[in-house]
Coordinates of C-alpha atoms in Angstrom, one line a residue:
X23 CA -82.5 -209.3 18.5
X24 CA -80.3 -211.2 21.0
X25 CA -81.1 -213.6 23.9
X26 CA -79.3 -214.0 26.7
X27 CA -79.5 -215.6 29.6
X28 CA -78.0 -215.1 33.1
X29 CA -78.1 -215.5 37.0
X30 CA -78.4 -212.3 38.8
X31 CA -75.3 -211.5 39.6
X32 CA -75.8 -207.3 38.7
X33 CA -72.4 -207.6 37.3
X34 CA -73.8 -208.7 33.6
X35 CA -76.8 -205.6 33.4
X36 CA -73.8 -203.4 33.5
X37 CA -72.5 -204.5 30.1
X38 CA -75.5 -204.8 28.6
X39 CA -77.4 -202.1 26.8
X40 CA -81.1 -201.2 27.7
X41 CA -83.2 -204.4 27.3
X42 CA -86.4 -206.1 28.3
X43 CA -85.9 -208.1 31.6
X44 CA -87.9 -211.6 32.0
X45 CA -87.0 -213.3 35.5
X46 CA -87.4 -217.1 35.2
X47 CA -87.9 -218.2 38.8
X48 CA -86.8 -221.8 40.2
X49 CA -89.6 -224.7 40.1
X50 CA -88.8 -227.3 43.0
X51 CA -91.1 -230.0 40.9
X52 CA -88.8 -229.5 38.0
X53 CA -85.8 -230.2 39.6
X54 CA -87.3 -232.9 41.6
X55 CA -88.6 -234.3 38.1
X56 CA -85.4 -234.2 36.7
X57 CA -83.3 -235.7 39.4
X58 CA -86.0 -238.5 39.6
X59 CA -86.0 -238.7 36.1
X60 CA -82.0 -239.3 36.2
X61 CA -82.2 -241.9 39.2
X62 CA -84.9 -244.2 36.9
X63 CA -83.0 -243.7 33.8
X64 CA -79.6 -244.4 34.1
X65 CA -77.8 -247.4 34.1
X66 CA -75.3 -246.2 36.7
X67 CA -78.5 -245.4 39.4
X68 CA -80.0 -248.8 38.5
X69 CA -77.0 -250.4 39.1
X70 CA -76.2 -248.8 42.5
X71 CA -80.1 -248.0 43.6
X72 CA -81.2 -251.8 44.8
X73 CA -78.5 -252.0 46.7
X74 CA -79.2 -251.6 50.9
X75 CA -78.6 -248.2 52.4
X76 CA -79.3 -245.8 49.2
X77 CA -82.7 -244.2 49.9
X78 CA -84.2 -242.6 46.3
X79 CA -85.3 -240.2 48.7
X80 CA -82.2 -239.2 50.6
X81 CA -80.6 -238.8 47.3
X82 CA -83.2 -236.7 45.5
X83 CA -83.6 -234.1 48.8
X84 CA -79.7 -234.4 49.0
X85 CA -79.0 -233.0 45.8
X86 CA -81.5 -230.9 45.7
X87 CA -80.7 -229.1 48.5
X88 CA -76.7 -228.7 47.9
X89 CA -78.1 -227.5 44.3
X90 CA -80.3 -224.7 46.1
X91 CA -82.3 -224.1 42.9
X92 CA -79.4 -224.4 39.9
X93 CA -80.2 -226.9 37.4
X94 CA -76.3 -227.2 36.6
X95 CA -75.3 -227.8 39.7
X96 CA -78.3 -230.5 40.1
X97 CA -76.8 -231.8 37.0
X98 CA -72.9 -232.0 38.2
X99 CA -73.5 -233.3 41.2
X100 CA -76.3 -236.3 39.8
X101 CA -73.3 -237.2 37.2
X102 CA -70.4 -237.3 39.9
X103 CA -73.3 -239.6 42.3
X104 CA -73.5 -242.1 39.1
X105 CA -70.0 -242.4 38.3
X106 CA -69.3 -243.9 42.0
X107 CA -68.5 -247.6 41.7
X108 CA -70.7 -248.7 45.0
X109 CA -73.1 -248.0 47.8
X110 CA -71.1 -247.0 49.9
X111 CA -69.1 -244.7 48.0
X112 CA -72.5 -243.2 46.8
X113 CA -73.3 -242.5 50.0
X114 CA -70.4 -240.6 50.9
X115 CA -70.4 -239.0 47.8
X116 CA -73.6 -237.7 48.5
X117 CA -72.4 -236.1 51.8
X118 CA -69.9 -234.9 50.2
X119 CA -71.7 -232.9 47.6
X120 CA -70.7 -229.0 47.2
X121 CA -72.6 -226.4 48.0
X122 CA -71.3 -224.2 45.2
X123 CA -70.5 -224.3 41.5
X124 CA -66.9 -223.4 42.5
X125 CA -66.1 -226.1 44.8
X126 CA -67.6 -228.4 42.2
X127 CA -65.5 -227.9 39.3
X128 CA -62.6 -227.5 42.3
X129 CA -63.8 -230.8 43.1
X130 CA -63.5 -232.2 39.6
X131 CA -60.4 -230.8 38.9
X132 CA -59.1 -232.8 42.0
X133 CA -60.4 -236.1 40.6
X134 CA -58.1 -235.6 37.8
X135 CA -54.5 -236.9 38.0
X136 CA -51.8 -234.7 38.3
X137 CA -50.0 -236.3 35.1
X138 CA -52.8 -234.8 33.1
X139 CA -54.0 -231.8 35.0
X140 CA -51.9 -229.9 32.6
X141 CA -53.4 -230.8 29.5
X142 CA -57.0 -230.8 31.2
X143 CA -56.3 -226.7 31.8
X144 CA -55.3 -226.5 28.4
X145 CA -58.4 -228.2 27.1
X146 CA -60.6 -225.7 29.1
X147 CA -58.8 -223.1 28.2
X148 CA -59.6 -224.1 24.6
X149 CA -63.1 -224.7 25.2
X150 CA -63.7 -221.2 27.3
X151 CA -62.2 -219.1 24.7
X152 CA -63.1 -221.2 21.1
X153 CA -64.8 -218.9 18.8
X154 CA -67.1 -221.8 17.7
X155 CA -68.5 -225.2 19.5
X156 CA -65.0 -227.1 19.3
X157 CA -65.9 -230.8 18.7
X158 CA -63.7 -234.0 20.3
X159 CA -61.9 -234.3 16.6
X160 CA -60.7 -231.0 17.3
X161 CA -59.1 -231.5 20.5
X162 CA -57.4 -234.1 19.7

């Protein structure tokens, strides 16, 4: 018996042998759960939410909206909003957000310096075609 799990894209059903579909449809609550979850939770939002001109609010619609009902996209973007050092670059961080997973990992790849863009392709490269869960002592 195998599980798998997929956005419809039609491209995967191709590959796949005869199987029994189950469509899991988006829940706005449960992304709006978890993003509020994230802003009360971490000391990154805590640090950055008391601080004048970063509406919960604006932030929670914000990403939810960009994320337009993926949960790892919710997910990125919440982690690149907590990593920002103040309000204002929170703010335009949030602006900023991508619309697409794409762009977002384009993004990503853009934060990282070009000294060790190299080696951070290599590493992904590693991870994308590992036969097993490769662990940190096995990259280094």
């Amino acid at each position: 018996s195998l599980v798998a799990t997929s956005r419809d894209t039609g491209e995967i059903e191709l590959g796949l042998p005869p199987y029994q579909r189950l469509d899991i449809t988006f829940n706005e609550s449960d992304m709006r759960k978890y993003i509020e979850g994230r802003l009360e939770s971490s000391v990154g939002f805590k640090r950055l939410l008391p601080k004048k001109g970063v509406d919960v609010h604006e932030i929670v619609t914000g990403v939810m909206k960009k994320a337009d009902g993926m949960f790892l996209l919710a997910q990125l973007h919440m982690n690149s909003l907590e990593a920002q050092l103040n309000a204002r670059d929170l703010r335009r961080a949030l602006d900023e957000l991508p619309n697409t997973l794409d762009a977002t990992y384009d993004e990503a790849m853009s934060r990282i310096s070009n000294g060790h863009r190299m080696l951070a392709h290599r590493i992904i490269s590693w991870l994308i075609h590992a036969a097993r869960p490769m662990s940190i002592c096995d990259l280094q």
